[in-house]
PDB file of C-alpha atoms in Angstrom:
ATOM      1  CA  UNK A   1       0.000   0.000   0.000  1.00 73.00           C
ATOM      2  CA  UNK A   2       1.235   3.270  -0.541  1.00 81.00           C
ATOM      3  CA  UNK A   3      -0.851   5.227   2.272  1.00 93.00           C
ATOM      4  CA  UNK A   4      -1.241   8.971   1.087  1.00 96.00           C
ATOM      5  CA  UNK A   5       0.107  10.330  -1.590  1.00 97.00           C
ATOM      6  CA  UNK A   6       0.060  13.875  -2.734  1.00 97.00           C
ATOM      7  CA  UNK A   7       0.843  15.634  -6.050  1.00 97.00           C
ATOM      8  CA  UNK A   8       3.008  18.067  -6.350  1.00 97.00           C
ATOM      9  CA  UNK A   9       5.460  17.997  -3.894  1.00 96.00           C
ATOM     10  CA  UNK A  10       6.658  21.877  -4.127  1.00 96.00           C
ATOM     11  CA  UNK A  11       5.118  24.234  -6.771  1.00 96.00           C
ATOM     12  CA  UNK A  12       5.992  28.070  -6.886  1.00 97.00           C
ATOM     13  CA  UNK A  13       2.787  30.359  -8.148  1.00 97.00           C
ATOM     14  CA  UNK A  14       2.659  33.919  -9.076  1.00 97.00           C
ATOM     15  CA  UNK A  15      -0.404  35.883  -7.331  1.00 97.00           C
ATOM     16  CA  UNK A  16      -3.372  35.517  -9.104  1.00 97.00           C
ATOM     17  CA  UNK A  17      -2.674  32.190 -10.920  1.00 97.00           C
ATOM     18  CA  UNK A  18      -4.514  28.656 -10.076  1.00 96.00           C
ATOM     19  CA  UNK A  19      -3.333  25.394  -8.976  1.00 96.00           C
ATOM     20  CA  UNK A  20      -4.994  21.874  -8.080  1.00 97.00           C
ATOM     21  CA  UNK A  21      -3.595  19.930  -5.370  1.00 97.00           C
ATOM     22  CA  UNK A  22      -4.015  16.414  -5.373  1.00 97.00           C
ATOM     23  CA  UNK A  23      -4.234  14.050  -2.582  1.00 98.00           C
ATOM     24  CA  UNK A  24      -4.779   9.943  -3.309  1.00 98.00           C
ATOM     25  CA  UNK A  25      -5.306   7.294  -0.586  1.00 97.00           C
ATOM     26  CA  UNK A  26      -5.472   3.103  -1.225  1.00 95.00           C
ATOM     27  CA  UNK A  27      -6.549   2.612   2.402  1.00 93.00           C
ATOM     28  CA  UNK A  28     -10.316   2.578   1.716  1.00 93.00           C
ATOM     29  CA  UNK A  29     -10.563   5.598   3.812  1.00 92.00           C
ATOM     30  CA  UNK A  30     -14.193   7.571   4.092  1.00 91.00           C
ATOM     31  CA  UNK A  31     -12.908  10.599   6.144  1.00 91.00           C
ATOM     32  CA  UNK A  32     -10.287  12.853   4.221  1.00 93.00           C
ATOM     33  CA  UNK A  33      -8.973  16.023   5.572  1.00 93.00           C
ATOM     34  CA  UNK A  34      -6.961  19.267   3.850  1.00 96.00           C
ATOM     35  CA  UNK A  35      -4.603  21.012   6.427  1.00 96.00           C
ATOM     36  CA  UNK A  36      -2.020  24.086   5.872  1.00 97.00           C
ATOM     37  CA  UNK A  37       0.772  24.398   8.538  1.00 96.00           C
ATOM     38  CA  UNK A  38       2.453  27.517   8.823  1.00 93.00           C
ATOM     39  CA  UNK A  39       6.450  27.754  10.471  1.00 85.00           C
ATOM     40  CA  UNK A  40       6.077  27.354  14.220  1.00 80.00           C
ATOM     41  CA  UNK A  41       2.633  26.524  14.479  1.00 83.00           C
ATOM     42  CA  UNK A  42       0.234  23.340  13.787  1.00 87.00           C
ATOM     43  CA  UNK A  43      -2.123  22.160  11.446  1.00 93.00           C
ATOM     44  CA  UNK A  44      -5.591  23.970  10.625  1.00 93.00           C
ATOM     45  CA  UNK A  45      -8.129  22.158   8.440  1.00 92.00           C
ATOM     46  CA  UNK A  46      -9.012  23.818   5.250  1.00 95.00           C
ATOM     47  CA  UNK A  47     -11.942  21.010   4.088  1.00 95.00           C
ATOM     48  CA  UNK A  48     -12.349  17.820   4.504  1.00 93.00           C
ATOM     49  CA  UNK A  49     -14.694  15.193   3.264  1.00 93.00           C
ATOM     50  CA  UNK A  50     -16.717  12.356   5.305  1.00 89.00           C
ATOM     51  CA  UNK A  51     -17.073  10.249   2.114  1.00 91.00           C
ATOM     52  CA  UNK A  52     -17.325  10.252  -1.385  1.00 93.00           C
ATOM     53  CA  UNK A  53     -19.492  12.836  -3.014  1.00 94.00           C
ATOM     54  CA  UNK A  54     -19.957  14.952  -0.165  1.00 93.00           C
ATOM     55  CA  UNK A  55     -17.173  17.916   1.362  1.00 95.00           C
ATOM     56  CA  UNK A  56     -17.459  20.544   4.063  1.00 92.00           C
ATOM     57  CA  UNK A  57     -15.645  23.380   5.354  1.00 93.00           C
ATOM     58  CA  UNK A  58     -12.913  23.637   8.407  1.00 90.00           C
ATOM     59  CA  UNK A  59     -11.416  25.764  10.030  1.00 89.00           C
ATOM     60  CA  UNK A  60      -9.662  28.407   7.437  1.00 94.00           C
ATOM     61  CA  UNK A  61     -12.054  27.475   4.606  1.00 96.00           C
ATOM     62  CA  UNK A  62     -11.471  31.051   2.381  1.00 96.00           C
ATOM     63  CA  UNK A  63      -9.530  31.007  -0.924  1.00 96.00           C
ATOM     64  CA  UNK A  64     -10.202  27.346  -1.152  1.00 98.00           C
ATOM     65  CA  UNK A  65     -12.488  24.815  -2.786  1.00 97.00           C
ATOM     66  CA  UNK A  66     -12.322  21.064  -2.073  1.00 97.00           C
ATOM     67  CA  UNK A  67     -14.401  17.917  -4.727  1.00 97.00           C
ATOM     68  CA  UNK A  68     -14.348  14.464  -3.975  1.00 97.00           C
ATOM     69  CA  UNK A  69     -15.657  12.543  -6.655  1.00 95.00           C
ATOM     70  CA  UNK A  70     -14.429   9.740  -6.126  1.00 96.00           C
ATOM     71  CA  UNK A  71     -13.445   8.032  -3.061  1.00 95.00           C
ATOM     72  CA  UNK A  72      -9.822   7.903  -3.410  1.00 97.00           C
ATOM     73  CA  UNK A  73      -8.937  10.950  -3.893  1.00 97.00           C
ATOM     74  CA  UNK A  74      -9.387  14.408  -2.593  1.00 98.00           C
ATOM     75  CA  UNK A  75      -8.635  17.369  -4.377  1.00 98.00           C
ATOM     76  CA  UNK A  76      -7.901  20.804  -3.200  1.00 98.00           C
ATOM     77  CA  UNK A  77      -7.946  24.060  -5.535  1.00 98.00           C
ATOM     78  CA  UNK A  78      -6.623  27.262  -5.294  1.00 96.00           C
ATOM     79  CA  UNK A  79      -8.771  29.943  -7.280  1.00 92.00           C
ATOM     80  CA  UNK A  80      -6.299  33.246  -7.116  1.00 96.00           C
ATOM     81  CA  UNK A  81      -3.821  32.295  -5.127  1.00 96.00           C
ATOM     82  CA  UNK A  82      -2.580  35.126  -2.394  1.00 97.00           C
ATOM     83  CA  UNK A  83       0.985  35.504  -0.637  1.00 97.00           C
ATOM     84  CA  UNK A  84      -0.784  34.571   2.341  1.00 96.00           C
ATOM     85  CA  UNK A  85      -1.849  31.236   0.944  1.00 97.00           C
ATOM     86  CA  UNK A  86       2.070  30.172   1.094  1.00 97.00           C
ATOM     87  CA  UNK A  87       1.961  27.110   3.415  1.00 97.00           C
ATOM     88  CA  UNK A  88       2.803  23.563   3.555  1.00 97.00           C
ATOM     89  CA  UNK A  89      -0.499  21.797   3.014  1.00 98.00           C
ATOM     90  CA  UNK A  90      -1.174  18.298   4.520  1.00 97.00           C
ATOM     91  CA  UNK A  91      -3.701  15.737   3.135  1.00 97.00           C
ATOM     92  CA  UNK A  92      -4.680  13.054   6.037  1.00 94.00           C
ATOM     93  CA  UNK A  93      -7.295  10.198   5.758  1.00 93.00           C
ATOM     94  CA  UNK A  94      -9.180   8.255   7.943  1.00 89.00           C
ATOM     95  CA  UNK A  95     -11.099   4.658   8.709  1.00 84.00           C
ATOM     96  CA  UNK A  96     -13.652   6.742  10.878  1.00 72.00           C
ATOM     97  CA  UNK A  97     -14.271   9.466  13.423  1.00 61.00           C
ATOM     98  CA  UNK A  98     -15.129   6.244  16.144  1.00 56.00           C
ATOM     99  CA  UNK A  99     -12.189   4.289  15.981  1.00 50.00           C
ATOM    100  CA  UNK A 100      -8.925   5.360  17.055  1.00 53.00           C
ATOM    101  CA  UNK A 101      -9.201   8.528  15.192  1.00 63.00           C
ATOM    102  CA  UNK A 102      -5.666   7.562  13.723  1.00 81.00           C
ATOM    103  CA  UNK A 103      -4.931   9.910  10.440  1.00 87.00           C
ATOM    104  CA  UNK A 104      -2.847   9.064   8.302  1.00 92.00           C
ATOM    105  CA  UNK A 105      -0.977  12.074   6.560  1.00 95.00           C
ATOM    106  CA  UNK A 106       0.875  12.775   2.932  1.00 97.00           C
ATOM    107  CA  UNK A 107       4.327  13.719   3.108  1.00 96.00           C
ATOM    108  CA  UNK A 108       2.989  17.606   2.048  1.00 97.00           C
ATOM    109  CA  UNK A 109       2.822  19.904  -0.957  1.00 97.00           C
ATOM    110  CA  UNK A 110       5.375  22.744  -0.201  1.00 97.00           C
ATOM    111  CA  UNK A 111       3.973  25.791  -1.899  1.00 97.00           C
ATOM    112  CA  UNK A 112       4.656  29.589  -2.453  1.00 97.00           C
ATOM    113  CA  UNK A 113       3.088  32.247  -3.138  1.00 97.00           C
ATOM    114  CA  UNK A 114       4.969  35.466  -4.824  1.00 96.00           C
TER     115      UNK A 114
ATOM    116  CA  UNK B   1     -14.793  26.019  19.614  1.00 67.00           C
ATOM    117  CA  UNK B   2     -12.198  24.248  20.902  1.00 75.00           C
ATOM    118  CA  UNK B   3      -8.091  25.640  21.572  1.00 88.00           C
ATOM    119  CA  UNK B   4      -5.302  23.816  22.866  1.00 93.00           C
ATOM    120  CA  UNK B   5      -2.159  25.012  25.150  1.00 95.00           C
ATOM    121  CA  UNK B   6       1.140  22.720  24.566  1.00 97.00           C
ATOM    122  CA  UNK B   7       4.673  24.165  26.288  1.00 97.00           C
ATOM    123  CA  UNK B   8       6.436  25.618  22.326  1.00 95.00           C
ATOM    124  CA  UNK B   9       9.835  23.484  23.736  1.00 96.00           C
ATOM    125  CA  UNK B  10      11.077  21.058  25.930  1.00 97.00           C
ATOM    126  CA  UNK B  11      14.940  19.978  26.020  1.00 97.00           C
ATOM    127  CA  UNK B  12      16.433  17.499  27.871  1.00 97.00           C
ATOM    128  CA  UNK B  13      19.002  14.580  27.609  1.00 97.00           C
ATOM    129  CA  UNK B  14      19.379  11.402  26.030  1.00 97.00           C
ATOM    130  CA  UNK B  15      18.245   8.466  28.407  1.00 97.00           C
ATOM    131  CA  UNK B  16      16.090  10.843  29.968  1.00 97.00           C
ATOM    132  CA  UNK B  17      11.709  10.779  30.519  1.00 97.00           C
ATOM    133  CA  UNK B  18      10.500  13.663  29.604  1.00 98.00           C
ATOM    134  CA  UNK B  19       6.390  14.854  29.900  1.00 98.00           C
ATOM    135  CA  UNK B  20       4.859  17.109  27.476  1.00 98.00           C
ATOM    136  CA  UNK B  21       1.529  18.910  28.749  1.00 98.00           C
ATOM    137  CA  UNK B  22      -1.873  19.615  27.204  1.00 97.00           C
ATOM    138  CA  UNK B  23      -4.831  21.339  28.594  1.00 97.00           C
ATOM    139  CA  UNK B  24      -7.731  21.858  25.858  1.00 95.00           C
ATOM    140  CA  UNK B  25     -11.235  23.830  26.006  1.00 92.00           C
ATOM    141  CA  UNK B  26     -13.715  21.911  23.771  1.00 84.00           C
ATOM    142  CA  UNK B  27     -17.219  22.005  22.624  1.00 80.00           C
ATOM    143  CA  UNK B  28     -17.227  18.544  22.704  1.00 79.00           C
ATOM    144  CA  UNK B  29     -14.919  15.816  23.267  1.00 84.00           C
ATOM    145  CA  UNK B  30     -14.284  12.012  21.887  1.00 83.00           C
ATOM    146  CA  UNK B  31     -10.454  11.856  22.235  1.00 88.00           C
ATOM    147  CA  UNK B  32      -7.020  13.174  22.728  1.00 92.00           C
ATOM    148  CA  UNK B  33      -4.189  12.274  20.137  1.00 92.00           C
ATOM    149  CA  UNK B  34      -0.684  12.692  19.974  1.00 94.00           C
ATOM    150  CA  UNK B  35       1.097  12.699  17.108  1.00 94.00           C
ATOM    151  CA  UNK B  36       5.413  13.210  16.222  1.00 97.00           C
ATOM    152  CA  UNK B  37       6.179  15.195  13.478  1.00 96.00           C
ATOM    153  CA  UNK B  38      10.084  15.319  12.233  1.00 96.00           C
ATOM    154  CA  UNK B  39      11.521  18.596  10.546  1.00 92.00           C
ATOM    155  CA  UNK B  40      10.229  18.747   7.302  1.00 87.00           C
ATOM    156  CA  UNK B  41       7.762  15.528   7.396  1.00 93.00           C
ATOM    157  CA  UNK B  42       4.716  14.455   7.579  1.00 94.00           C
ATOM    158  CA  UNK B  43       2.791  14.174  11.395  1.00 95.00           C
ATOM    159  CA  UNK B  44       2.427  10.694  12.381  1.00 94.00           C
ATOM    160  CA  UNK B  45       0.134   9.080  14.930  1.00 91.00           C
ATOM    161  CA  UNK B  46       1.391   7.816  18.136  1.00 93.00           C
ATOM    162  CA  UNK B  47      -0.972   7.101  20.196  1.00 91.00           C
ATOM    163  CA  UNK B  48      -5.111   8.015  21.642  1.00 89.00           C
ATOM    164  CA  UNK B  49      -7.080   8.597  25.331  1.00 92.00           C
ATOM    165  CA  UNK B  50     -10.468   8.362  24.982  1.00 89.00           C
ATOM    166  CA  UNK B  51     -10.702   7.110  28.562  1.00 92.00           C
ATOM    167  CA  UNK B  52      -9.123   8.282  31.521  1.00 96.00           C
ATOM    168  CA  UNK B  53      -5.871   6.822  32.460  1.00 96.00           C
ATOM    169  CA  UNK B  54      -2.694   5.982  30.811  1.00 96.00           C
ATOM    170  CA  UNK B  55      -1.979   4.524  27.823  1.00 92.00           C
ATOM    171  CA  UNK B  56       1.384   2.659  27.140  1.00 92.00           C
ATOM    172  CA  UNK B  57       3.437   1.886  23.574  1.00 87.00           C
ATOM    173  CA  UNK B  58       6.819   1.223  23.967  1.00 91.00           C
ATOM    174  CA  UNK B  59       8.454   3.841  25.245  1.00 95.00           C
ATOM    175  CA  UNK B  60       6.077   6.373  24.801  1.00 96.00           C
ATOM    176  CA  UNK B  61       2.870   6.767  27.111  1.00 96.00           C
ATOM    177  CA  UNK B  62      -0.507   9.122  26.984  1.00 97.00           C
ATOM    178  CA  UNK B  63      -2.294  10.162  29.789  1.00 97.00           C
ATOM    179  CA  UNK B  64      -5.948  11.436  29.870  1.00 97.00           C
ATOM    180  CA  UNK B  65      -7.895  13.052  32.820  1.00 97.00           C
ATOM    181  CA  UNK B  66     -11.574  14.393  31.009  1.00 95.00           C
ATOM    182  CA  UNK B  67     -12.384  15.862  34.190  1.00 94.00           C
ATOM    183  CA  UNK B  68      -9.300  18.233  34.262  1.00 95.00           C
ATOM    184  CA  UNK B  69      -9.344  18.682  30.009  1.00 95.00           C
ATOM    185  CA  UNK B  70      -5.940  17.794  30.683  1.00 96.00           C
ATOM    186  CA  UNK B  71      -3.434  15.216  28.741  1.00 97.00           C
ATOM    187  CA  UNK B  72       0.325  14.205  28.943  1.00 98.00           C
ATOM    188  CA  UNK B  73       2.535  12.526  26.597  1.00 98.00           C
ATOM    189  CA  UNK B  74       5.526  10.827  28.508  1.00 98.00           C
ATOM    190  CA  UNK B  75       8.669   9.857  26.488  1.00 97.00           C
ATOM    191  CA  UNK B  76      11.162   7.465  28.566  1.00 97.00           C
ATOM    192  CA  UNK B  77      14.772   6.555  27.309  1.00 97.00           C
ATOM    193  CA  UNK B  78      14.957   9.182  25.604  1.00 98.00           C
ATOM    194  CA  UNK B  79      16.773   8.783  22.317  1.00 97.00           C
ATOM    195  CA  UNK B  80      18.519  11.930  19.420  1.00 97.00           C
ATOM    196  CA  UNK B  81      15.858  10.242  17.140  1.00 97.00           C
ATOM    197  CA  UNK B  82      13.287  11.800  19.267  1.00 98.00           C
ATOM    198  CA  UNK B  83      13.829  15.505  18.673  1.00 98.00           C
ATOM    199  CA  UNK B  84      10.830  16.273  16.656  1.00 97.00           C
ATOM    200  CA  UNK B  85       7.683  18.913  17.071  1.00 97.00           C
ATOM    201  CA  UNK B  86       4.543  16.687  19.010  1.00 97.00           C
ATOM    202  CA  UNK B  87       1.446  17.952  18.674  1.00 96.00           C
ATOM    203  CA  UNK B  88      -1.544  17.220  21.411  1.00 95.00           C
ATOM    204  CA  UNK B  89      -5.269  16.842  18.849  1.00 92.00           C
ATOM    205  CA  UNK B  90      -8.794  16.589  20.446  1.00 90.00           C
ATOM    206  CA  UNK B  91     -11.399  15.020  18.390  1.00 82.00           C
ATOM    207  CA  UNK B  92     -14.386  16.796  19.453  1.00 73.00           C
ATOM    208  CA  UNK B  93     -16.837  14.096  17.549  1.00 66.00           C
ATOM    209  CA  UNK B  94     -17.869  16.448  14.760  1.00 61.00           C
ATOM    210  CA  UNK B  95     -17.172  14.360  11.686  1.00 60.00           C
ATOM    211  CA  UNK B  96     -13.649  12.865  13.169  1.00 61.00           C
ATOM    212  CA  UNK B  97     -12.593  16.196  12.920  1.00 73.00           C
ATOM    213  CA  UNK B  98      -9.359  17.204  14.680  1.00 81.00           C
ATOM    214  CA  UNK B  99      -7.817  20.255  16.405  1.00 87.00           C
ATOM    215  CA  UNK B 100      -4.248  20.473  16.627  1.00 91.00           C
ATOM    216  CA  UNK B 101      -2.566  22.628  19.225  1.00 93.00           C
ATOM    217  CA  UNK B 102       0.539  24.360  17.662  1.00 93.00           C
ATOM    218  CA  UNK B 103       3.111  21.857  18.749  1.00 95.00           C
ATOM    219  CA  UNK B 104       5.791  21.319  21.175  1.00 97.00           C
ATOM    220  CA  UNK B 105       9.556  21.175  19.684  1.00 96.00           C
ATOM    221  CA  UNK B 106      11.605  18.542  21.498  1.00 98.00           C
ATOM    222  CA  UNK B 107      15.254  18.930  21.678  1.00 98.00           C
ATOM    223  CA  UNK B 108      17.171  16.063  22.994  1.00 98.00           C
ATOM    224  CA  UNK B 109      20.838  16.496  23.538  1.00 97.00           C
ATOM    225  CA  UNK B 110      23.991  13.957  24.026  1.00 95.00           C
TER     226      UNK B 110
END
């Protein structure tokens, strides 16, 4: 299995251009999550998704907008993207929200914003 | 809503126990994780209190006290591979939704 995967590991935007982030997951996972970290600080959901078809917002929803069409993967898109948008973003799946609660993260998409 | 309060560092010495605090406010409340996150990687799950009490893996252990809102992860024999940011979550039940408290930088030193 290869867990979480995301696509593309870095990427470099100018202000105002658009980007799709792509997150994958061969664990048969319903819950899937979008996070940003900033330096020195932990992770704050973006969107996440409690199954296929269906998404929802988190914590720092704006400037973002989330599909899930199918299972698998979860996608995360960046309209206009903003200087402030520069982050590391974390994708993280899970079984359910009874069990452990494990999540299982992507090694990140390192991105920035000029 | 819910917030978290985590000490920003902790250093101490290889071979050594070390305990890392955190004290949430939540809304609601299902669990407690901990998770270890090296420079530059990806967080990874250590362990989860739903209960009360301590929970033991290894080396590393996770206390819980709901009553308090109050958690601990303890790290005995302390080893340079440890040094890494941990990072106390509560899962207040909405949709397995977690919320991470900024993180706690361990340093651990010859």
């Amino acid at each position: 299995n290869a867990g979480v995967t995301q696509t593309p590991k870095f990427r470099v935007l100018k202000t105002g251009q658009s980007m799709t982030l792509l997150c994958a997951q061969d664990m048969n996972h319903e819950y899937m999550y979008w996070y940003r970290q900033d330096p020195g600080m932990g992770l704050r959901l973006i969107h996440y998704s409690v199954g296929e078809g269906t998404t929802a917002k988190g914590e720092v929803p704006d400037g973002y907008n989330v599909s899930r069409l199918k299972k698998q993967n979860f996608l995360l898109g960046l309209e206009s993207a903003a200087p402030s948008q520069t982050s590391v973003y974390f994708c993280a799946s899970s079984y359910s929200r009874s069990s452990t609660d494990t999540q299982y993260f992507g090694p990140g998409t390192r991105l920035t914003v000029l | 809503g819910q917030s978290l309060e985590q000490p920003s560092e902790v250093t101490a010495v290889e071979g050594a126990i070390v305990q890392i605090n955190c004290t949430y406010q939540t809304s609601g409340f299902y669990g407690l994780s901990w998770y270890q996150q090296h420079d530059g990687g990806a967080p990874t799950f250590l362990s989860y209190n739903a209960l009360d009490g301590l929970e033991e893996t290894g080396r590393f252990s996770s206390f819980l006290s709901r009553s308090d809102s109050y958690g601990y992860l303890l790290l005995q024999e302390l080893q340079m591979k440890d040094s890494a940011s941990y990072f106390c979550a509560v899962n207040g039940g909405n949709a397995g939704k977690s919320t991470f408290g900024d993180g706690t930088t361990l340093t651990v030193k010859p």
